[in-house]
Coordinates of C-alpha atoms in Angstrom, one line a residue:
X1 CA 4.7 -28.6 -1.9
X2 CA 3.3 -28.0 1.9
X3 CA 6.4 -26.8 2.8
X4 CA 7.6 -24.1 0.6
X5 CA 4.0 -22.7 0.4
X6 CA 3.9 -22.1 4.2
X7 CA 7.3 -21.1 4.5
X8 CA 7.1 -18.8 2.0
X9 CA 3.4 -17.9 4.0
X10 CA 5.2 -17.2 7.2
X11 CA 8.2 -15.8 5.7
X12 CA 5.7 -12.6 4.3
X13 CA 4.2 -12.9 7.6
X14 CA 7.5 -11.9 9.8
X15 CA 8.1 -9.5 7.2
X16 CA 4.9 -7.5 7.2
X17 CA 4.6 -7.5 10.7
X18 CA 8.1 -6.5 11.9
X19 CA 7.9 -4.0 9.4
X20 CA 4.7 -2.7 11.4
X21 CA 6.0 -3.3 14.9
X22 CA 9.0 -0.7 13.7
X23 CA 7.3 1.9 12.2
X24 CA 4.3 1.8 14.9
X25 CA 7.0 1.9 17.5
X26 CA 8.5 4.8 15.9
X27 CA 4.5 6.1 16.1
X28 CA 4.2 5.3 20.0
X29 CA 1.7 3.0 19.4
X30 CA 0.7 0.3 22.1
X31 CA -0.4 -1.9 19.0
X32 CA 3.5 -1.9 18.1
X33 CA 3.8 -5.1 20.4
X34 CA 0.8 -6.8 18.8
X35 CA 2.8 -7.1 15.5
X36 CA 5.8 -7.6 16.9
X37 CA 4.4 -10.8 18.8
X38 CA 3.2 -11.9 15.6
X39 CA 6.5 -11.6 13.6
X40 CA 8.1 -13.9 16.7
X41 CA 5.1 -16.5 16.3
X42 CA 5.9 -16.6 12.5
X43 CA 9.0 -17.0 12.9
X44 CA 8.8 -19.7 15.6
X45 CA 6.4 -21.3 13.0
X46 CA 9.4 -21.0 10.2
X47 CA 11.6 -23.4 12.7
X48 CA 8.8 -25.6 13.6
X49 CA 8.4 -26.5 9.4
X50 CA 11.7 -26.6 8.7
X51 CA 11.9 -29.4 11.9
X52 CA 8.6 -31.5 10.4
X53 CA 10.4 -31.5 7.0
X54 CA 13.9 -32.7 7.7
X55 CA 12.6 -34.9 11.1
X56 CA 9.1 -36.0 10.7
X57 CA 8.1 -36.2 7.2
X58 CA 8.5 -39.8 5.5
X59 CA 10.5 -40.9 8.6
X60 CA 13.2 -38.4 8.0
X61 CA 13.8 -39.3 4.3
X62 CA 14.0 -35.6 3.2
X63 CA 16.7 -35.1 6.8
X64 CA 19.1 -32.0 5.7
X65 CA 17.1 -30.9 2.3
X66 CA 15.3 -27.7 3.6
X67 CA 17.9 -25.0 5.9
X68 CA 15.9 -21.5 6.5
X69 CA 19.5 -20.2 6.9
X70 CA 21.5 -21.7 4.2
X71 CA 24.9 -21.3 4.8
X72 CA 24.4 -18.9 7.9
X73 CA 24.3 -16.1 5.6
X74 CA 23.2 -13.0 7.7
X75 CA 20.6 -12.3 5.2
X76 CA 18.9 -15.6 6.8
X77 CA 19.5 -14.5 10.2
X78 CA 16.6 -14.6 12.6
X79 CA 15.8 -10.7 12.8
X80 CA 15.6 -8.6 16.2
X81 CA 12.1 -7.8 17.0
X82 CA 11.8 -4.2 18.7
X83 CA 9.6 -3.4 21.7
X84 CA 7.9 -0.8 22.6
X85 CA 7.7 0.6 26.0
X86 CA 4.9 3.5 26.4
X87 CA 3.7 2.4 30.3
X88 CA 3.9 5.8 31.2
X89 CA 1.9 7.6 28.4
X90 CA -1.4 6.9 28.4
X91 CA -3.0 9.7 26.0
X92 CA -3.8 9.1 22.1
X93 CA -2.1 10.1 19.0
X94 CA -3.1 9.8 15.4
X95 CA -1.8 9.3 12.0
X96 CA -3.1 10.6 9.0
X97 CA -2.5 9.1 5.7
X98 CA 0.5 10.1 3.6
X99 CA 1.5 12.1 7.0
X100 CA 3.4 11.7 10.1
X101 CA 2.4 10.7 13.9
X102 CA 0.4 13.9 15.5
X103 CA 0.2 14.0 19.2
X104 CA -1.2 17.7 19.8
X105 CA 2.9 19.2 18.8
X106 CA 3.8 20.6 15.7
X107 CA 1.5 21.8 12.7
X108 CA -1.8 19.5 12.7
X109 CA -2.0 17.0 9.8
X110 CA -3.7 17.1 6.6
X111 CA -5.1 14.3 4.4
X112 CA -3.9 14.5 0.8
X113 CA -6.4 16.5 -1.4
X114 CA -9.9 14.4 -2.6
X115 CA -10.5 15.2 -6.5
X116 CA -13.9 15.0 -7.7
X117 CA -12.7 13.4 -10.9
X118 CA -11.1 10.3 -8.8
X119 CA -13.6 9.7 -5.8
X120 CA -11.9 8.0 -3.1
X121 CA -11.4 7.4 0.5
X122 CA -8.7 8.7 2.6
X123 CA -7.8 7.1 6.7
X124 CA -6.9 8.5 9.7
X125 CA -5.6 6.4 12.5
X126 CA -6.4 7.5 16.2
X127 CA -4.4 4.8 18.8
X128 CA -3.0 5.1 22.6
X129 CA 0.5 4.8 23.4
X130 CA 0.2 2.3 26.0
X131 CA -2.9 -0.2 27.0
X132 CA -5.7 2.0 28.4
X133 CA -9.4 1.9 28.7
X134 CA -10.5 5.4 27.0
X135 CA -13.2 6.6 24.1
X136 CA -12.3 8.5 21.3
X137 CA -14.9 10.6 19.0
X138 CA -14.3 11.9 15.5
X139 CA -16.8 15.5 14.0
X140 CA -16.4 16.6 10.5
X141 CA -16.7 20.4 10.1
X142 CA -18.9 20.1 6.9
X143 CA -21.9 18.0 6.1
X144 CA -19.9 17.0 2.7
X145 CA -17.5 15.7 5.1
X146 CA -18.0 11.9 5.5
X147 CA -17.1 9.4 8.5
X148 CA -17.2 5.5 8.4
X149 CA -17.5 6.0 12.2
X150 CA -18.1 8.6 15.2
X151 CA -16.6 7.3 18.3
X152 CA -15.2 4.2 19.5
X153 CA -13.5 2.5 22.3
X154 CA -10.2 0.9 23.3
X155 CA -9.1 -1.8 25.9
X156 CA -6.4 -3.7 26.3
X157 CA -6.3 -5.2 22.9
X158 CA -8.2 -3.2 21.3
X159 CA -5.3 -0.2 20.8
X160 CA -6.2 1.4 17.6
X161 CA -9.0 2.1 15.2
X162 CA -9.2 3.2 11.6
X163 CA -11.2 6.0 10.7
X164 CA -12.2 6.8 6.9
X165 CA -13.1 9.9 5.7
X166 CA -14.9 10.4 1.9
X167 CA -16.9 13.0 -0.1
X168 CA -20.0 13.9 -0.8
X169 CA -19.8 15.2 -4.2
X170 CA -23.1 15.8 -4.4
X171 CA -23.1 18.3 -1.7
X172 CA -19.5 19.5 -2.1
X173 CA -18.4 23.0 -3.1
X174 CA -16.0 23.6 -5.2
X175 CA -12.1 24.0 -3.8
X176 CA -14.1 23.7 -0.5
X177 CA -12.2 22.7 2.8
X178 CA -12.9 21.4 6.1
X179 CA -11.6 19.4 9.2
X180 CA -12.2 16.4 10.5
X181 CA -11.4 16.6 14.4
X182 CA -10.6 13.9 16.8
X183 CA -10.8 13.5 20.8
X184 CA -9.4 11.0 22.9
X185 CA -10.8 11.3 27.0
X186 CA -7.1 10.4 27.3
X187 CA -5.7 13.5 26.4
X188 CA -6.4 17.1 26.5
X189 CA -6.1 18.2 23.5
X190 CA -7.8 17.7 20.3
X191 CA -6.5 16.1 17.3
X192 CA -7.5 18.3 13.7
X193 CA -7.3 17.0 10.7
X194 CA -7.5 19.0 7.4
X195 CA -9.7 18.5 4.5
X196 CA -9.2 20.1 1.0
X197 CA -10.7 19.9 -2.4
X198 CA -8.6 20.1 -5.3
X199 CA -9.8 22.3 -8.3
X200 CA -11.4 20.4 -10.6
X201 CA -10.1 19.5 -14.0
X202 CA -9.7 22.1 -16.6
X203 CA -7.6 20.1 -19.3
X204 CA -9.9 18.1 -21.6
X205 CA -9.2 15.5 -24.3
X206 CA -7.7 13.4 -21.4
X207 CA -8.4 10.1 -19.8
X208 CA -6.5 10.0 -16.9
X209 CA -5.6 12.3 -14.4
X210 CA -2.9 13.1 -11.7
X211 CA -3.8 12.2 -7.8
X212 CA -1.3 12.3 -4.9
X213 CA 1.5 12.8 -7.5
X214 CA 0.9 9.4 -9.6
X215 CA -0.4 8.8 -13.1
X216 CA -1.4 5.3 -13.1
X217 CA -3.0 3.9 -16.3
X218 CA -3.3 0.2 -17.0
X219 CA -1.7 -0.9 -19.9
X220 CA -5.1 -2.0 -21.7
X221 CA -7.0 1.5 -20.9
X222 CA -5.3 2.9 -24.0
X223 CA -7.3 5.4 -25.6
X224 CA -6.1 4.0 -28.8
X225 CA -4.1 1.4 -30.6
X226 CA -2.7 0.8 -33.7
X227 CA -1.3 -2.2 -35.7
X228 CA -1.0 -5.6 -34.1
X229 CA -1.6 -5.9 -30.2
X230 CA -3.3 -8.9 -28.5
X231 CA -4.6 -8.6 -24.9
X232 CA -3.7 -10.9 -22.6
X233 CA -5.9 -12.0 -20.4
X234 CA -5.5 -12.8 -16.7
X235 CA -1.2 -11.8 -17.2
X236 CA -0.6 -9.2 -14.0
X237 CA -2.1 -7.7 -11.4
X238 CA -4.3 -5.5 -13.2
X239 CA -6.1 -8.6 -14.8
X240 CA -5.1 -8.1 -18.4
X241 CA -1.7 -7.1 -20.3
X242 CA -0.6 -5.8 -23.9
X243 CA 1.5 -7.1 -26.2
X244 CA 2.5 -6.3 -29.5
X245 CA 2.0 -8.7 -32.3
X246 CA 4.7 -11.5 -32.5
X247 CA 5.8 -10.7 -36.3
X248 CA 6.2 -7.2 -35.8
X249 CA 8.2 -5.1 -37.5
X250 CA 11.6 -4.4 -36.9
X251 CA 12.2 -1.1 -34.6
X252 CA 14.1 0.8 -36.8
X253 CA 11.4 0.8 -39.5
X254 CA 8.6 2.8 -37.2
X255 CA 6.7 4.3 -40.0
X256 CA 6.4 0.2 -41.4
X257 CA 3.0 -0.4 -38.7
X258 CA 5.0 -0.9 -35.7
X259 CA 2.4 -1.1 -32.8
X260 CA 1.6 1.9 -31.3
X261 CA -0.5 2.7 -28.1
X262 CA -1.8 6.4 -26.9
X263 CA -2.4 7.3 -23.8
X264 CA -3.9 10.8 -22.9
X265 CA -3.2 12.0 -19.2
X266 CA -2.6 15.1 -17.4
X267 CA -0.7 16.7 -14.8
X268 CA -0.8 19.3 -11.8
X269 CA 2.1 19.1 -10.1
X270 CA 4.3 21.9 -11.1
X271 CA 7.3 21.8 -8.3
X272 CA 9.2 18.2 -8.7
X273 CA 10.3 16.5 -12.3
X274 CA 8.0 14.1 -13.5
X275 CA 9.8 10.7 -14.1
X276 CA 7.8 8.0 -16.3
X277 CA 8.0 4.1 -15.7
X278 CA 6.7 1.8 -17.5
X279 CA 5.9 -2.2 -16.8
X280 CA 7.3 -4.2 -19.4
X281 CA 8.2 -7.8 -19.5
X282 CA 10.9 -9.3 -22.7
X283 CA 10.0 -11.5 -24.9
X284 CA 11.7 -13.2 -27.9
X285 CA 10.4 -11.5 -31.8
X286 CA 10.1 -14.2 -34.3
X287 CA 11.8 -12.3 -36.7
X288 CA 15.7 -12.7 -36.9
X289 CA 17.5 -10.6 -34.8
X290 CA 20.4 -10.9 -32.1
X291 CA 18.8 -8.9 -29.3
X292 CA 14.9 -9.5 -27.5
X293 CA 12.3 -6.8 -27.3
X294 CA 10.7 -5.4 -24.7
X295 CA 6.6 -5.2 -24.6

């Protein structure tokens, strides 16, 4: 079992941070070399298991039973790992969430809107394009306007820093909007980030409500259910799943008590067509029929 769990361990590892070391590359971030050392140590780690398995363990009983690149398929193939070269840059940049990189060119960046009905916190990362000892600071326009942190510092492995920003509902106006703004003593210019309210909720006889484009309901938050549903416990990643009563009724006779499951939700976005997925796994009915169903 060793194996396979920390293969598949370092695997996610490479993955995750190659993935990084690309897009932070594209980002001009220093830290971009960070995660791309770390995809080359996983996979270096990858070889290393592979070797203890086939040579080492048992005394070489298991010899030619695990291959990290069966067949040399290129899917298998060790990947290139990018890196990034920023020596001559030394300011800052930062990248706001569900935005692009922002380096002082361009339109400044704004955080998606905060909804009173869906507290939450949003991020803003502030980083330097190559290894440099500099401070950075972060104001919020508005006392309703809320920072995990002020200032901070970076050295030559500390390259980037995560900044959240939240709201004080207690203090906030309505459709209000502010800025968060962020200096670096690296670079001249100042980094502004924009904050904005959305309206609050006008639709009622709803539970659940749009944010950042996404209606996400778990499947046991109905508002309510009728005929024959048992909750499963533990089944998914929301920590409980539905599913309809084994002998239910056949689909094509609805009105007979089929299970049935509301959900109430509304929507704001008015410019892109909505599309509407839904989790389901398959599972066999008890009653006689060719095809399985889908709860």
């Amino acid at each position: 079992m060793r194996y396979p769990v920390e293969a598949s361990a370092e695997i996610n590892a490479r993955v995750l941070n190659l993935d990084k070391a690309i897009a932070y590359g594209l980002q001009r971030r220093a830290s971009a070399n960070i995660y791309a050392a770390l995809a080359r140590r996983a996979e270096v780690a990858l070889k290393e298991g592979e070797t203890f398995y086939n040579e080492t363990l048992a005394g070489g009983k298991w010899r030619g039973m695990m291959d990290i690149a069966p067949a040399r398929l290129p899917l298998y193939a060790e990947p290139a790992v990018p890196v990034w070269d920023g020596k001559d840059d030394k300011t800052c940049g930062i990248q706001a969430e569900g935005g692009g990189f922002y380096d002082g060119g361009g339109s400044a960046p704004r955080l998606p809107d905060f909804r009173r009905e869906l507290p939450r916190e949003r991020y803003v990362d502030v980083f330097v394009k190559s290894p440099v000892a500099t401070r950075w600071t972060a104001t919020a326009s508005a006392p309703w306007i809320k920072l995990d942190r002020t200032s901070g510092a970076f050295a030559d492995r500390t390259l980037e820093a995560r900044l959240h920003v939240t709201v004080d509902w207690r203090r906030a106006p309505a459709g209000g909007a502010g800025t968060v703004t962020l200096k670096c003593d690296a670079s001249d210019t100042a980094f502004p980030v924009g904050i904005k309210l959305a309206p609050d909720n006008k639709t009622t006889n709803v539970s659940f409500l749009e944010l950042d484009r996404i209606v996400s309901i778990y499947a046991t938050h109905s508002d309510s259910r009728t005929g024959p549903w048992d909750v499963l416990d533990g089944l998914g990643h929301t920590g409980a799943s539905l599913r309809a009563g084994i002998d239910m009724a056949p689909m094509e006779l609805v009105s007979s008590g089929a299970p049935r499951a509301v959900y109430r939700f509304a929507t704001v976005t008015a410019d892109d067509p909505a599309t509407l997925r839904v989790i389901a796994l398959p599972i066999l009915p008890s009653r006689p029929r060719p095809v399985c169903a889908w709860r």
